[in-house]
Each structure stands twice: as structure tokens, then as C-alpha cells.
Amino acid sequence: MPTKFEPGEIGQPALSPLRRDAGGKLSKLPDGRHKPDVWRARVRATALDGSPVDCSAYGATRKAAEDAVMAKAERKVNGSVSGTRWSGATLLVNAVAAWLDALEAAGDRSPGTIRLYRNASKWFSADGSPVRRLTLAQANDVQRLVVFQQWIADNHGIGTSKHTRAILSGVLDQAVSWRLLDYNAAKSVGKVKATSFARETVARDHDRALSDAEISKLLTAARTKVNTAKIARSKRRAEDMADLIVVMLGTGCRISEALSLRWEDLDASAKRLHVAGTKTDGSDRTITPGPDALVVLAERFEAAGRPTKGYVFPATDRAGRHVPSLKLDTVNVLKVLRRIFDAAGLDWMTSHTLRRTVATGMLNAGLPANRVAGYMGHSDPSMTLSTYADRDPHGDSSDLAEVLRLPVSTPVRATVRAI
């Protein structure tokens, strides 16, 4: 006998590989030795009014057939177009997408958080996901959610599992507030530990600045990427990254600040650059870039046709042409920089190492902390000193000892032995 479902519940789809004969008629493949021409998916459910639902759909691939039949079943079960309203029969993956759209529209989370959530949300519908075909009602089960979270941790890391747990909690909270569910099962799901996640990790050193030799290695690796690029778009991207590194080393900009630089911010004649701070109000500043950074900015300015507006480091189209109004994506830039750092043998460094190198170099040169703080966009010079000044408790301190010489012309002891 067919399985009976509760009102609003959708079963698991049954899939059949089919072949098409010369007359166009579809028939079931007798074995798995032949590639199917099309897939058929069939699913049973019960509508909210208690009436039975039986849907079938076709697709060129197994996934396409599954997606089509589940969307059709949800429309019939809900009695409305999928996604226009929620019910217990709404697919979890659709509820996640709707919840993220609403969260972004509300503006209650930073763009970075929204980006992390969206990156994590793709695993809800990925092949092999334990919740891919579950409705809200079906997914609201502690054991099922634990299995999903363990799958995430094992295959995509603990960090991603934290994001998916936050998404689950938010989605199910929303369903509870709308009285679609009686409770939020995600709140009973604790932290999970990866049992088979073996991605190689490298310890990053966040307290180290680049030496002159390391800067040379980094710039050589960046230029090598340019010279070995095979296609126009890759070459343009490599050129942008090489220039970006020089500009960051010549301005001390954060990665977000460097990617936000616009031609309107540059006064080429006065050699001044306005940096629109992205971290605090005090980080907004106007500086004089280093000579090498000024050369790179001038060359990019001429190559871009002396523009009056647009991003200094804009995104490119598929042909490798710059789109001045389109900003580069920070996540993608960090991935490219990571490859350059690794190629230079500097796998310990991060993009912030470039900023640290600038600040540490200025402080080591003896420049006043308040001036360095102003250049770096710090509101408190003490933070600049505590964060970026080199500290060597066992180094040569003879120059400091000279400051301690007492201002007296006679010996302070009756007998002074020469040291």
C-alpha cells in the first residue's frame, strides 16, 4: 500500500532513467549500461486540505528531474506558487533562500555576514546533502539536523557548519513565529566536530611584517603571474593584483580600502590620495602615497584614458576589459592573492601583512607614533604602537642606554670602576 502522508507533507521522489526510441517514445532502461536520454521523477504528497497529490516531471539530468518534480509538488501542496508563502510543506532550501533575501533587505547584518551565509547556503541543496529534499516540517527534527551538521563539518569544515547552524536557527525561528512549526529543533543541535575533514591548513602569522628580501620575492611572484598568463582576462587580473600589492605597500591601505579607491580620490598633481575609511570614522584620511605606488597609480591612470570617475581597481568582463563602475569582489581577490603569496613561498602571510609592513617600517624608521597613526587611519596612536611596533626584549639596546646617563659631572659613587 502507498505511504500515507500528513497534510502538507511531501515524500521522497522516485527516479527512473529513460531512453527514447526512433519514434520518440520513452521507455525504461533495462539496465545501467546505457546512458539515459532523459530522467523521470515521481513523488507523492498530501495537500493541506488532505487530498492526495501525485506529481511527475522530466529532466535531462537526475537533478533537473528532481528539482522539477519537487517544485511542482510544492505548488500543488501549498495551492500557490512556490516561494510566495511558507507552509510546513515548503522545501527547506526554498525557505533558506527566502530567509536570506529578507535578511539582506532588512539590513540587520553586514554585507560580509550576508556573503558568508550565502556561500554556506549552497550546501543545503548540494548533491549528497541530507536535507536537500526535506520540507520545513520534515527538517525540523533534531536527529536529521545533527546528521546534516555532521555532513557539513566532515565535508566543508567547522567554520561552514557554524554558518549553516545559524541559518537553520533563523529559518526555523521564522517558521515558529508564523506558527508553521511548534518548536525550533535547531536550538537543540549542539556544536559538531569534524570526523573526516582533512583539508590542509597553514598557520598564518598575524604579527609579522615582510622583510626587504620577502618584499622582493613577493613582487617577483606577482610579476611572474603576469608573464605566464595565457589569456587576456587572466593577464589583466594578474596585472591588477601586481599593481594592487604595490599600492597597498605604498599606502598601508586595508584590502577593503584599496579595492574602494576611486579616481575621484586621487589628486595626481598634488600627489595626494583620499582614502575613504571602511572600518571607523577615524579611518577616513588623505595621504601621500609612496613613490612606487604613485608610479603605479599614474600608469593605471594613463592606461585607463585619464578617467574622472570609476574604481582604480575595477572588475573585468569576460573579455578581460575593465568595467570602471564595477567593484572587484573582495573574496575573489583574496583567493588570487593567496596563490601569489604561496607562489612566493610566503604561505604564512595574509593581505593584512602588507599593511603591517607599512606601519612597522614607519615606526622602525623613528617616525612619531601620532603621525604614523594618522597615516594608517588609527584614531589612537597607542593602538598603532601596541599593534605594529617591533618588540625585541633581547636586542641591542645600547642606544637606549645612552639616554639613561645621569646629568652629573662628578661620580655618583666614591669609586667608579670602568666597564
XYZ file of C-alpha atoms in Angstrom:
419
model
C 0.000 0.000 0.000
C 1.222 3.530 -0.742
C 2.590 5.501 2.183
C 0.151 7.934 3.785
C 1.421 11.431 4.402
C 0.260 14.081 6.824
C -1.375 17.198 5.283
C 1.377 19.324 3.774
C 3.937 16.507 3.708
C 5.879 15.570 0.564
C 7.509 12.183 0.058
C 10.872 11.340 -1.482
C 10.979 11.340 -5.292
C 11.374 8.087 -7.227
C 13.602 8.412 -10.281
C 13.678 6.398 -13.475
C 16.240 6.605 -16.313
C 14.514 6.512 -19.709
C 15.547 6.098 -23.319
C 13.843 7.440 -26.416
C 13.338 5.158 -29.420
C 13.344 6.152 -33.087
C 9.696 7.143 -32.882
C 10.286 9.401 -29.871
C 8.590 7.094 -27.388
C 10.115 6.883 -23.926
C 10.722 3.566 -22.209
C 12.532 2.498 -19.067
C 16.139 1.416 -19.423
C 16.505 -2.291 -18.658
C 19.902 -1.898 -17.023
C 22.529 0.692 -16.090
C 24.833 0.006 -19.006
C 23.373 2.715 -21.214
C 23.247 6.443 -20.698
C 19.637 7.624 -20.311
C 18.194 10.150 -22.750
C 16.006 11.651 -20.047
C 15.076 11.161 -16.394
C 11.590 10.908 -14.939
C 10.890 11.794 -11.317
C 7.673 10.964 -9.478
C 6.609 11.963 -5.989
C 3.518 11.564 -3.821
C 2.285 14.006 -1.193
C -0.788 15.195 0.680
C -2.152 18.694 0.142
C -3.007 20.981 3.032
C -6.687 20.136 2.579
C -5.923 16.407 2.920
C -6.294 15.497 -0.763
C -3.648 13.204 -2.311
C -1.073 14.649 -4.698
C 0.804 12.677 -7.332
C 3.320 14.534 -9.497
C 5.804 13.582 -12.171
C 8.320 15.608 -14.134
C 11.150 15.075 -16.600
C 14.664 16.428 -16.884
C 17.826 15.977 -18.895
C 19.658 15.035 -15.709
C 18.707 13.310 -12.483
C 18.978 16.565 -10.530
C 16.906 18.511 -13.074
C 14.117 15.943 -12.842
C 14.210 16.006 -9.029
C 14.118 19.807 -8.918
C 11.214 19.945 -11.348
C 9.028 17.367 -9.601
C 9.619 18.800 -6.111
C 8.768 22.304 -7.290
C 5.596 21.001 -8.898
C 4.633 19.047 -5.764
C 5.177 22.058 -3.535
C 2.945 24.209 -5.743
C 0.170 21.628 -5.584
C 0.531 21.022 -1.847
C 0.550 24.713 -0.973
C -2.048 25.695 -3.526
C 0.144 28.632 -4.538
C 3.289 29.408 -6.475
C 6.368 28.098 -4.665
C 8.101 30.767 -2.645
C 5.190 33.229 -2.368
C 4.336 31.940 1.121
C 5.594 29.361 3.560
C 3.931 26.299 4.946
C 5.138 23.149 6.601
C 5.448 21.692 3.099
C 7.796 24.412 1.856
C 11.127 22.921 0.907
C 13.839 23.871 3.380
C 16.141 25.025 0.572
C 13.457 27.433 -0.670
C 12.806 28.719 2.843
C 16.551 29.311 3.293
C 16.719 31.348 0.084
C 13.683 33.425 1.062
C 15.007 33.988 4.588
C 18.373 35.189 3.278
C 16.689 37.603 0.857
C 14.617 39.045 3.706
C 17.653 39.260 5.995
C 19.648 41.163 3.374
C 16.739 43.508 2.629
C 16.310 44.295 6.336
C 19.920 45.458 6.580
C 20.380 43.915 10.038
C 23.550 42.079 9.031
C 26.746 43.368 7.467
C 27.411 42.621 3.782
C 30.234 40.336 4.889
C 27.914 38.256 7.050
C 25.346 38.014 4.256
C 28.076 36.858 1.887
C 29.219 34.164 4.340
C 25.643 32.957 4.815
C 25.004 32.804 1.071
C 28.221 30.874 0.499
C 27.168 28.391 3.189
C 23.574 28.144 1.954
C 24.602 26.422 -1.288
C 25.346 23.246 0.676
C 21.676 22.846 1.617
C 20.879 21.941 -1.996
C 24.198 20.338 -2.956
C 24.425 16.752 -4.148
C 24.597 14.475 -1.130
C 23.032 16.972 1.242
C 20.858 15.120 3.813
C 18.300 17.967 3.814
C 18.196 18.650 0.104
C 14.694 17.211 -0.386
C 13.219 17.867 3.044
C 10.342 20.202 3.763
C 10.334 22.511 6.768
C 8.214 20.037 8.712
C 10.489 17.134 7.833
C 13.701 19.061 8.503
C 12.531 20.215 11.932
C 13.925 17.090 13.543
C 16.950 17.084 15.840
C 18.408 13.833 14.523
C 18.087 14.924 10.894
C 19.703 18.276 11.642
C 22.562 16.620 13.541
C 23.200 14.368 10.529
C 23.214 17.426 8.245
C 25.534 19.416 10.502
C 27.917 16.475 10.780
C 27.910 16.122 6.989
C 28.763 19.814 6.671
C 31.579 19.626 9.241
C 33.097 16.499 7.685
C 32.970 17.740 4.110
C 33.186 21.525 4.325
C 34.687 22.385 7.694
C 33.706 23.535 11.169
C 33.502 27.182 10.084
C 30.882 26.410 7.464
C 28.924 24.298 9.958
C 28.651 27.333 12.251
C 27.117 29.335 9.430
C 24.657 26.610 8.418
C 23.573 26.216 12.032
C 22.905 29.970 12.253
C 20.888 29.786 9.028
C 18.874 26.807 10.267
C 18.103 28.520 13.553
C 16.979 31.694 11.780
C 14.781 29.893 9.253
C 13.106 27.657 11.821
C 12.640 30.590 14.221
C 10.777 32.352 11.450
C 8.606 29.293 10.849
C 7.804 29.073 14.577
C 6.908 32.765 14.753
C 4.467 32.226 11.871
C 3.028 29.206 13.740
C 4.027 26.817 10.995
C 6.070 24.779 13.469
C 5.646 24.175 17.199
C 9.327 24.420 18.079
C 12.788 25.082 16.627
C 14.746 21.816 16.525
C 17.958 23.641 15.561
C 18.203 25.048 19.088
C 18.752 21.529 20.388
C 21.609 20.868 17.973
C 24.971 21.498 19.610
C 28.360 22.052 18.039
C 29.729 19.193 15.988
C 33.321 18.106 15.437
C 34.650 17.054 12.079
C 35.468 13.363 11.931
C 36.916 13.144 8.435
C 37.559 16.720 7.326
C 41.206 16.720 6.362
C 41.727 19.947 4.447
C 45.325 21.070 4.859
C 45.673 24.213 6.909
C 48.652 26.527 7.219
C 49.205 28.671 10.282
C 49.109 32.354 9.383
C 51.402 34.738 11.226
C 49.410 37.871 12.026
C 52.235 39.529 13.976
C 54.932 39.551 11.331
C 55.925 42.153 8.749
C 57.731 41.496 5.484
C 61.478 41.932 5.225
C 63.037 43.647 2.203
C 64.020 40.248 0.799
C 60.477 38.943 1.229
C 59.014 42.012 -0.469
C 61.305 41.333 -3.425
C 60.162 37.687 -3.571
C 56.519 38.766 -3.410
C 56.816 41.309 -6.225
C 58.721 38.795 -8.365
C 55.982 36.189 -7.862
C 53.312 38.745 -8.774
C 55.090 39.730 -11.998
C 55.663 36.066 -12.869
C 51.884 35.564 -12.743
C 51.536 38.362 -15.281
C 54.182 36.975 -17.619
C 52.827 33.421 -17.577
C 49.130 34.271 -18.044
C 47.779 32.630 -21.209
C 44.547 34.529 -21.895
C 43.671 38.225 -21.837
C 41.360 38.097 -18.837
C 43.879 36.181 -16.712
C 46.668 38.533 -17.719
C 44.605 41.603 -16.840
C 43.706 40.131 -13.464
C 47.357 39.290 -12.755
C 48.378 42.850 -13.680
C 45.717 44.229 -11.357
C 46.922 42.067 -8.473
C 50.572 43.034 -9.020
C 49.603 46.717 -9.019
C 47.343 46.242 -6.008
C 50.220 44.796 -3.975
C 52.457 47.767 -4.817
C 49.718 50.259 -3.951
C 48.985 48.540 -0.630
C 52.694 48.519 0.221
C 52.837 52.212 -0.689
C 49.753 53.377 1.179
C 49.143 50.993 4.090
C 45.538 50.597 2.971
C 43.383 47.774 4.222
C 42.262 45.430 1.431
C 38.729 46.849 1.585
C 40.076 50.405 1.362
C 42.352 49.612 -1.576
C 39.535 48.000 -3.561
C 37.292 51.005 -2.796
C 39.771 53.562 -4.194
C 38.286 55.686 -6.965
C 39.875 58.033 -9.446
C 37.943 60.863 -7.800
C 40.087 60.210 -4.699
C 43.405 60.886 -6.487
C 44.922 64.349 -6.876
C 47.743 63.456 -9.251
C 49.240 66.961 -9.384
C 49.440 67.266 -5.604
C 50.370 63.587 -5.218
C 47.614 63.172 -2.644
C 45.176 60.306 -2.194
C 41.944 60.355 -0.236
C 41.287 57.015 1.489
C 37.636 56.551 2.398
C 37.955 54.589 5.617
C 35.858 51.430 5.735
C 36.406 50.444 9.377
C 35.760 53.501 11.580
C 35.004 57.199 11.158
C 38.592 57.952 12.152
C 39.992 55.835 9.327
C 38.974 58.399 6.684
C 42.163 60.219 5.682
C 44.185 61.923 2.926
C 47.757 60.728 2.441
C 50.761 60.995 0.154
C 51.440 57.529 -1.318
C 54.960 56.159 -1.570
C 56.886 56.874 -4.788
C 56.418 53.372 -6.248
C 52.702 53.447 -5.547
C 52.461 56.861 -7.227
C 54.159 55.460 -10.342
C 51.694 52.558 -10.493
C 48.707 54.867 -9.964
C 49.959 57.230 -12.677
C 50.458 54.373 -15.145
C 46.993 52.968 -14.440
C 45.529 56.459 -14.796
C 47.058 56.883 -18.251
C 46.185 53.333 -19.346
C 42.550 53.901 -18.350
C 42.360 57.048 -20.502
C 42.713 59.600 -17.686
C 39.246 58.878 -16.223
C 37.441 61.309 -13.931
C 35.495 58.630 -12.095
C 35.343 54.884 -11.507
C 37.301 52.386 -9.465
C 41.093 52.310 -9.591
C 40.904 48.506 -9.436
C 37.650 47.668 -11.249
C 36.268 44.271 -12.144
C 36.589 42.924 -15.688
C 34.129 41.472 -18.159
C 34.507 38.062 -19.809
C 36.814 39.526 -22.452
C 39.176 40.913 -19.816
C 38.102 44.549 -20.262
C 37.818 46.744 -17.193
C 34.329 47.854 -16.156
C 35.075 51.114 -14.263
C 31.749 51.182 -12.420
C 32.044 47.602 -11.154
C 33.984 46.939 -7.950
C 36.181 43.873 -7.543
C 34.856 41.226 -5.170
C 36.999 41.049 -2.029
C 36.621 37.283 -1.595
C 37.796 36.587 -5.145
C 40.717 38.998 -4.769
C 41.853 37.308 -1.560
C 41.836 33.934 -3.339
C 44.084 35.282 -6.111
C 46.405 36.976 -3.615
C 46.609 33.741 -1.661
C 48.007 31.982 -4.740
C 50.585 34.755 -5.217
C 51.660 34.611 -1.556
C 52.053 30.835 -1.752
C 53.988 31.042 -5.027
C 56.419 33.451 -3.322
C 56.957 30.955 -0.510
C 55.130 33.252 1.924
C 52.273 30.959 2.892
C 52.265 32.449 6.405
C 51.233 35.920 5.251
C 47.794 37.457 4.697
C 46.692 40.589 2.868
C 46.916 42.475 6.168
C 50.644 41.687 6.282
C 51.093 44.374 3.620
C 49.504 46.967 5.910
C 51.559 45.757 8.883
C 54.742 46.075 6.813
C 54.000 49.748 6.135
C 53.194 50.647 9.744
C 56.108 48.684 11.218
C 58.519 50.195 8.696
C 57.469 53.729 9.598
C 57.747 53.100 13.341
C 61.149 51.416 12.948
C 62.321 54.451 10.966
C 61.687 56.541 14.063
C 58.650 58.432 12.838
C 56.354 59.765 15.589
C 53.541 57.386 16.512
C 50.883 60.082 16.160
C 51.909 60.761 12.544
C 52.015 57.057 11.708
C 48.586 56.625 13.294
C 47.186 59.430 11.150
C 48.656 57.888 8.005
C 47.275 54.450 8.829
C 43.831 55.734 9.807
C 44.077 54.972 13.516
C 42.298 57.265 15.945
C 44.540 56.196 18.844
C 48.369 56.260 18.426
C 48.762 53.859 21.351
C 46.948 51.212 19.331
C 49.380 51.793 16.457
C 52.323 51.236 18.802
C 50.897 48.195 20.554
C 49.826 46.544 17.299
C 52.581 47.347 14.818
C 55.772 48.303 16.690
C 58.503 45.664 16.760
C 59.389 44.480 20.264
C 62.705 42.749 20.898
C 63.436 42.321 24.631
C 66.852 40.737 23.929
C 68.088 43.009 21.128
C 70.813 45.670 21.147
C 69.711 48.491 23.453
C 72.960 50.471 23.708
C 71.375 53.494 22.040
C 68.618 53.476 24.643
C 71.114 53.137 27.459
C 72.738 56.412 26.420
C 69.512 58.202 27.278
C 69.859 56.948 30.857
C 73.194 58.697 31.509
C 72.792 60.829 34.609
C 73.298 64.605 34.180
C 76.110 64.983 36.763
C 79.786 65.870 36.330
C 81.047 64.031 39.410
C 80.973 60.296 40.048
C 77.867 59.065 41.828
C 79.993 56.551 43.752
C 83.187 57.205 45.644
C 84.971 54.684 43.452
C 83.916 54.058 39.863
C 85.256 51.038 38.082
C 85.427 51.322 34.307
C 83.225 48.894 32.474
